Short mmCIF file of C-alpha atoms and ligand atoms in Angstrom, two decimals:
data_model
loop_
_atom_site.label_atom_id
_atom_site.label_comp_id
_atom_site.label_asym_id
_atom_site.label_seq_id
_atom_site.Cartn_x
_atom_site.Cartn_y
_atom_site.Cartn_z
CA MET A 1 44.57 -8.99 -13.84
CA SER A 2 42.22 -11.84 -13.88
CA GLU A 3 39.34 -11.41 -16.38
CA LEU A 4 35.86 -12.74 -17.12
CA HIS A 5 34.48 -12.13 -20.62
CA LYS A 6 30.85 -12.58 -21.47
CA PHE A 7 29.71 -12.76 -25.17
CA ILE A 8 26.68 -13.91 -27.21
CA PHE A 9 26.62 -15.21 -30.78
CA ASP A 10 24.59 -12.65 -32.79
CA GLY A 11 21.13 -13.84 -33.70
CA LEU A 12 21.72 -17.27 -32.31
CA PRO A 13 20.49 -18.76 -29.20
CA VAL A 14 24.01 -19.45 -27.86
CA ARG A 15 26.07 -17.55 -25.25
CA GLY A 16 29.58 -17.81 -24.05
CA MET A 17 31.98 -16.94 -21.28
CA LEU A 18 35.73 -17.00 -20.89
CA VAL A 19 37.56 -16.78 -17.61
CA ARG A 20 41.29 -16.25 -16.94
CA LEU A 21 42.39 -16.37 -13.30
CA THR A 22 45.98 -15.13 -12.98
CA ASP A 23 46.65 -12.94 -9.90
CA ALA A 24 43.51 -14.31 -8.20
CA TRP A 25 44.66 -17.94 -8.73
CA GLN A 26 48.33 -17.29 -7.87
CA GLU A 27 47.18 -15.84 -4.46
CA ILE A 28 45.00 -18.87 -3.62
CA LEU A 29 48.12 -21.00 -4.23
CA LYS A 30 50.47 -18.51 -2.26
CA ARG A 31 48.09 -18.65 0.76
CA ARG A 32 48.73 -22.49 0.66
CA GLN A 33 52.62 -22.28 0.53
CA ALA A 34 52.97 -22.06 4.37
CA ALA A 35 51.16 -25.36 4.73
CA GLY A 36 53.35 -26.94 2.00
CA GLY A 37 51.30 -26.23 -1.12
CA TYR A 38 49.37 -28.85 -3.22
CA PRO A 39 50.62 -31.82 -5.28
CA VAL A 40 50.26 -30.67 -8.80
CA GLU A 41 47.47 -32.89 -9.76
CA VAL A 42 45.35 -31.44 -6.80
CA MET A 43 46.44 -27.77 -7.84
CA GLN A 44 45.14 -28.70 -11.40
CA LEU A 45 41.87 -29.92 -10.05
CA LEU A 46 41.36 -26.99 -7.68
CA GLY A 47 42.25 -24.63 -10.37
CA GLU A 48 39.75 -26.02 -12.88
CA MET A 49 37.03 -25.93 -9.97
CA THR A 50 37.67 -22.24 -9.32
CA ALA A 51 37.61 -21.38 -12.92
CA ALA A 52 34.25 -23.38 -13.33
CA GLY A 53 33.03 -21.74 -10.04
CA ALA A 54 33.60 -18.13 -11.58
CA LEU A 55 31.90 -19.35 -14.95
CA MET A 56 28.85 -20.56 -13.11
CA GLN A 57 28.47 -17.61 -10.84
CA GLY A 58 28.90 -15.30 -13.73
CA ASN A 59 26.24 -17.30 -15.60
CA ILE A 60 23.29 -16.92 -13.01
CA LYS A 61 21.53 -14.01 -11.54
CA PHE A 62 21.77 -14.80 -7.98
CA ASN A 63 22.64 -12.79 -4.84
CA GLY A 64 24.75 -15.28 -2.85
CA ALA A 65 27.67 -17.37 -2.98
CA LEU A 66 28.02 -20.31 -5.38
CA ILE A 67 30.11 -23.18 -3.77
CA LEU A 68 31.46 -26.03 -5.74
CA GLN A 69 32.60 -28.86 -3.66
CA ILE A 70 33.83 -32.29 -4.29
CA PHE A 71 33.76 -34.67 -1.34
CA GLY A 72 36.27 -37.35 -2.39
CA ASP A 73 36.83 -41.01 -1.38
CA GLY A 74 40.47 -41.03 -2.31
CA PRO A 75 43.52 -38.97 -0.95
CA VAL A 76 41.56 -35.62 -1.56
CA LYS A 77 38.75 -35.56 0.93
CA LEU A 78 37.58 -32.20 0.01
CA ALA A 79 38.02 -29.53 -2.63
CA VAL A 80 35.94 -26.30 -2.48
CA ALA A 81 35.75 -23.36 -4.71
CA GLU A 82 33.52 -20.48 -3.53
CA VAL A 83 32.74 -17.56 -5.67
CA GLN A 84 30.62 -14.37 -4.58
CA PRO A 85 28.26 -12.42 -6.93
CA ASN A 86 31.07 -9.76 -7.25
CA LEU A 87 33.37 -12.67 -8.30
CA ASN A 88 35.37 -12.62 -5.12
CA LEU A 89 36.49 -15.91 -4.75
CA ARG A 90 38.62 -18.48 -2.70
CA ALA A 91 39.40 -22.21 -2.70
CA THR A 92 40.97 -24.89 -0.73
CA ALA A 93 41.46 -28.58 -0.69
CA THR A 94 42.11 -31.00 1.93
CA VAL A 95 44.70 -33.74 0.99
CA THR A 96 44.93 -36.64 3.66
CA GLY A 97 46.65 -39.26 1.58
CA ASP A 98 49.52 -39.77 -0.91
CA VAL A 99 48.90 -38.46 -4.36
CA ASP A 100 50.81 -40.37 -6.95
CA HIS A 101 52.27 -38.57 -9.83
CA GLY A 102 49.83 -38.33 -12.72
CA SER A 103 46.84 -39.25 -10.73
CA SER A 104 43.59 -39.05 -12.59
CA LEU A 105 40.41 -37.29 -11.32
CA SER A 106 39.06 -40.59 -10.16
CA GLN A 107 42.53 -41.68 -8.45
CA LEU A 108 42.27 -38.24 -6.45
CA VAL A 109 38.53 -38.23 -5.45
CA ASN A 110 36.71 -41.35 -6.68
CA LEU A 111 38.59 -44.40 -5.92
CA ASN A 112 35.53 -46.52 -5.09
CA ASN A 113 32.99 -44.47 -7.15
CA GLU A 114 31.63 -42.90 -3.87
CA GLY A 115 32.96 -39.32 -4.76
CA ARG A 116 30.42 -36.61 -5.10
CA CYS A 117 30.27 -33.17 -6.47
CA ALA A 118 27.91 -30.69 -4.75
CA ILE A 119 26.74 -27.35 -5.97
CA THR A 120 25.45 -24.93 -3.63
CA LEU A 121 23.78 -21.65 -4.01
CA ASP A 122 23.75 -19.90 -0.70
CA PRO A 123 21.59 -16.78 -0.50
CA LYS A 124 23.27 -13.60 0.85
CA ASP A 125 20.33 -12.43 2.94
CA LYS A 126 18.43 -15.42 4.01
CA LEU A 127 14.82 -15.03 5.07
CA PRO A 128 13.92 -16.89 8.25
CA GLY A 129 13.90 -20.58 7.52
CA GLN A 130 15.38 -20.30 4.23
CA GLN A 131 17.73 -23.00 3.19
CA ALA A 132 20.69 -22.81 0.82
CA TYR A 133 19.89 -24.63 -2.63
CA GLN A 134 22.11 -27.82 -3.06
CA GLY A 135 22.33 -30.03 -6.14
CA VAL A 136 24.44 -33.19 -5.94
CA VAL A 137 25.87 -35.23 -8.84
CA PRO A 138 28.01 -38.30 -8.86
CA LEU A 139 31.39 -38.71 -10.53
CA PHE A 140 30.27 -41.25 -12.71
CA GLY A 141 28.14 -41.65 -15.94
CA ASP A 142 25.20 -43.39 -16.93
CA SER A 143 26.61 -46.79 -16.85
CA HIS A 144 28.66 -45.98 -13.61
CA GLU A 145 31.78 -45.31 -15.61
CA LYS A 146 34.07 -43.03 -13.75
CA ILE A 147 34.26 -39.59 -15.15
CA GLU A 148 37.82 -38.30 -15.49
CA ASN A 149 37.23 -34.57 -16.34
CA ILE A 150 35.47 -32.15 -13.71
CA SER A 151 34.17 -30.33 -16.92
CA GLU A 152 32.01 -33.39 -17.81
CA VAL A 153 30.87 -33.75 -14.39
CA LEU A 154 29.56 -29.98 -14.50
CA GLU A 155 28.24 -30.34 -17.83
CA HIS A 156 25.93 -33.13 -16.61
CA TYR A 157 24.96 -31.01 -13.75
CA MET A 158 23.91 -28.06 -15.70
CA LEU A 159 21.99 -30.24 -18.19
CA GLN A 160 20.15 -31.85 -15.14
CA SER A 161 19.32 -28.68 -13.42
CA GLU A 162 18.82 -26.07 -16.07
CA GLN A 163 17.98 -28.39 -19.14
CA LEU A 164 20.69 -26.60 -20.99
CA ASP A 165 23.24 -27.92 -23.30
CA THR A 166 26.65 -26.73 -21.92
CA LYS A 167 30.20 -27.15 -22.94
CA LEU A 168 32.87 -26.44 -20.43
CA ILE A 169 36.71 -26.48 -21.13
CA LEU A 170 38.83 -26.00 -18.10
CA ALA A 171 42.67 -25.95 -17.48
CA ALA A 172 44.96 -24.86 -14.73
CA ASP A 173 48.64 -24.70 -13.89
CA GLY A 174 50.62 -22.86 -11.31
CA GLN A 175 50.06 -19.44 -12.91
CA VAL A 176 46.63 -19.49 -14.70
CA ALA A 177 43.31 -21.06 -14.09
CA ALA A 178 41.06 -20.61 -17.11
CA GLY A 179 37.92 -21.95 -18.55
CA LEU A 180 35.52 -21.59 -21.53
CA LEU A 181 31.75 -22.06 -21.26
CA ILE A 182 29.41 -22.22 -24.19
CA GLN A 183 25.78 -22.66 -23.44
CA ARG A 184 22.51 -22.89 -25.38
CA LEU A 185 19.98 -20.07 -24.31
CA PRO A 186 16.68 -21.20 -22.72
CA VAL A 187 13.70 -21.21 -25.08
CA LYS A 188 11.40 -18.33 -24.23
CA GLY A 189 7.95 -19.36 -23.48
CA GLN A 190 4.70 -18.21 -25.59
CA GLY A 191 2.58 -18.25 -22.40
CA ASN A 192 1.01 -15.37 -20.66
CA LEU A 193 4.12 -14.37 -18.85
CA GLU A 194 6.19 -12.46 -21.29
CA GLY A 195 9.64 -13.94 -21.38
CA GLN A 196 8.92 -16.85 -19.27
CA ILE A 197 11.09 -19.99 -19.94
CA ASP A 198 9.21 -22.94 -21.27
CA SER A 199 10.74 -25.62 -19.75
CA ASP A 200 8.92 -28.32 -22.00
CA ALA A 201 10.16 -26.56 -25.26
CA ASN A 202 13.65 -26.22 -23.49
CA GLU A 203 13.95 -29.87 -22.81
CA ASP A 204 12.91 -30.73 -26.34
CA GLN A 205 15.77 -28.70 -27.60
CA ILE A 206 18.34 -30.62 -25.68
CA GLY A 207 21.05 -31.91 -28.07
CA LYS A 208 19.09 -30.72 -31.06
CA ASN A 209 20.06 -27.18 -31.64
CA GLU A 210 22.31 -27.09 -34.79
CA ASP A 211 23.84 -23.49 -33.86
CA TYR A 212 24.84 -24.73 -30.55
CA LYS A 213 26.24 -27.96 -31.83
CA ARG A 214 28.38 -26.20 -34.31
CA ILE A 215 29.81 -23.65 -31.66
CA SER A 216 30.41 -26.10 -29.05
CA LEU A 217 32.19 -28.29 -31.50
CA LEU A 218 34.60 -25.24 -32.39
CA ALA A 219 34.92 -24.62 -28.64
CA SER A 220 36.08 -28.20 -28.10
CA THR A 221 38.94 -27.79 -30.49
CA LEU A 222 40.37 -25.46 -27.93
CA LYS A 223 43.69 -26.99 -26.45
CA ARG A 224 44.81 -26.88 -22.87
CA ASP A 225 47.89 -24.85 -23.79
CA GLU A 226 46.00 -22.37 -25.73
CA LEU A 227 43.41 -21.82 -23.03
CA LEU A 228 46.40 -21.42 -20.61
CA THR A 229 48.65 -19.04 -22.50
CA LEU A 230 46.59 -17.14 -24.99
CA ASP A 231 44.66 -13.93 -24.07
CA ALA A 232 40.84 -13.83 -24.58
CA ASP A 233 40.86 -11.94 -27.82
CA THR A 234 43.10 -14.25 -29.48
CA ILE A 235 41.16 -17.39 -28.20
CA LEU A 236 37.82 -16.02 -29.39
CA ARG A 237 39.29 -15.00 -32.75
CA ARG A 238 40.77 -18.28 -33.34
CA LEU A 239 37.85 -20.29 -32.33
CA PHE A 240 34.94 -18.27 -33.79
CA TRP A 241 36.41 -16.20 -36.58
CA GLU A 242 33.45 -17.11 -38.83
CA GLU A 243 30.81 -16.28 -36.05
CA PRO A 244 29.70 -12.58 -35.28
CA ILE A 245 30.05 -12.16 -31.58
CA THR A 246 28.77 -9.44 -29.37
CA ARG A 247 31.03 -8.85 -26.27
CA PHE A 248 30.22 -7.25 -22.92
CA GLU A 249 32.06 -5.47 -20.24
CA VAL A 250 35.00 -7.48 -18.87
CA LEU A 251 34.49 -8.32 -15.20
CA GLN A 252 37.59 -8.84 -12.70
CA PRO A 253 37.40 -11.83 -10.37
CA SER A 254 39.67 -11.31 -7.47
CA PHE A 255 40.96 -13.43 -4.42
CA ALA A 256 39.06 -12.59 -1.09
CA CYS A 257 38.34 -14.60 1.98
CA SER A 258 35.29 -13.97 4.08
CA CYS A 259 36.76 -15.48 7.17
CA SER A 260 36.77 -13.25 10.39
CA ARG A 261 37.46 -13.33 13.93
CA GLU A 262 33.90 -12.87 14.61
CA ARG A 263 32.84 -16.13 12.71
CA VAL A 264 35.60 -17.94 14.55
CA ALA A 265 34.28 -16.67 17.84
CA ASN A 266 30.79 -17.87 16.91
CA MET A 267 32.20 -21.24 16.10
CA LEU A 268 33.95 -21.47 19.49
CA ARG A 269 30.70 -20.42 21.20
CA GLY A 270 29.08 -23.37 19.19
CA LEU A 271 31.61 -25.64 20.87
CA GLY A 272 30.77 -24.46 24.21
CA ALA A 273 32.63 -23.24 27.26
CA ASP A 274 33.97 -26.63 28.53
CA GLU A 275 35.33 -27.61 25.28
CA VAL A 276 37.13 -24.32 24.71
CA GLU A 277 38.48 -24.15 28.30
CA SER A 278 39.92 -27.73 28.11
CA VAL A 279 41.88 -26.59 24.88
CA ILE A 280 43.07 -23.51 26.84
CA ALA A 281 44.12 -25.41 29.80
CA GLU A 282 46.18 -27.76 27.44
CA ARG A 283 47.64 -25.26 25.00
CA GLY A 284 47.37 -21.97 26.76
CA SER A 285 45.19 -20.55 23.88
CA VAL A 286 42.71 -21.69 21.21
CA GLY A 287 43.64 -21.02 17.58
CA VAL A 288 41.90 -21.53 14.31
CA THR A 289 43.80 -21.31 10.96
CA CYS A 290 41.57 -20.49 7.99
CA GLU A 291 41.96 -23.18 5.36
CA PHE A 292 41.28 -20.67 2.56
CA CYS A 293 43.61 -17.78 3.49
CA GLY A 294 45.84 -19.02 6.08
CA ALA A 295 44.76 -16.28 8.52
CA GLN A 296 45.30 -17.57 12.30
CA HIS A 297 42.51 -16.47 14.52
CA GLU A 298 43.98 -16.84 18.01
CA PHE A 299 41.90 -16.55 21.39
CA ASP A 300 43.96 -16.31 24.49
CA PRO A 301 42.42 -17.08 28.01
CA VAL A 302 40.87 -13.57 28.35
CA ASP A 303 39.52 -13.37 24.92
CA ALA A 304 38.18 -16.86 25.29
CA ALA A 305 36.25 -15.84 28.71
CA GLN A 306 34.81 -12.95 26.89
CA LEU A 307 33.25 -15.23 24.39
CA PHE A 308 31.06 -16.75 26.91
CA THR A 309 30.42 -13.75 29.16
CA GLN A 310 29.27 -11.31 26.42
CA PRO A 311 27.37 -13.63 23.83
CA ASP A 312 25.07 -10.76 22.76
CA ARG A 313 27.45 -8.09 22.04
CA GLN A 314 26.52 -5.90 19.23
CA GLN A 315 29.94 -4.64 18.18
CA PRO A 316 32.32 -7.35 16.72
CA PRO A 317 35.99 -6.92 17.73
CA PRO A 318 38.06 -5.50 14.71
CA PHE A 319 39.50 -8.29 12.62
CA ALA A 320 43.17 -8.47 12.74
CA MET A 321 45.44 -10.59 10.57
CA GLN A 322 48.11 -12.32 12.65
ZN1 ZN B 401 40.28 -16.81 5.48
#
């Protein structure tokens, strides 16, 4: 089973999270097999993004999807990991060019330093006019040097967006996608509102908290193989055996795709009757394959005609896997 462990360091302003995606990650890869699977370098990147997405979703109180995307300028045009508040997750990547063996992150998605990473928080129940929040960070550092670890890109993002020092260690192979997050807790404000975060005090603490520094240094000794092969108890004991830790209930991320026949129907309605009819005239039916789960949503001429004659129907047709 896939697991997400949350913990705090007793009496210190530091929290942590460890995620190990096993069955959930294997299911994501399995759904891609019909389309030929991923080159190993892309698989590792996507696994690290999926583990990171689970950690970032687990780290916030937000009722909506957290979507981690890389828009690449190399052979990988897009990589997406999407995690719901209940830790249902899905991921996919679009590979349009040849991936050389041993390709680095920049060779995959940042050849010309034009790759971007976007983090979107999409509220579940949007109020009218409400937009998703999106932060975009480049895949290069302060002097435009290419960053070669997605963990470093996300550490920068969290420092910028939350003013919180964060250490992320990520790894993935064909069986496991895993990650460790260590983060300094926000400084509580002394103002009128009890518990309000004092952002000035918080910013002042960046890079200065000795407890965080010591613990993140311990975390950074974790090796890729250890993260992939050891269970959570062993990892936490090995890394932090001198640090008293309080652990919380273990959460269980799992694979789930939110695609549906009704969503595809809405997309086809958006294309317009002329466009849909011309595809049907050419191919006999119109079909859309979900990039995340491989489900094929097929509309024959009768289904397609109904799309445009009953646009306001209240009852969606039952979703059927084909
Ligand atoms: Zn799907």
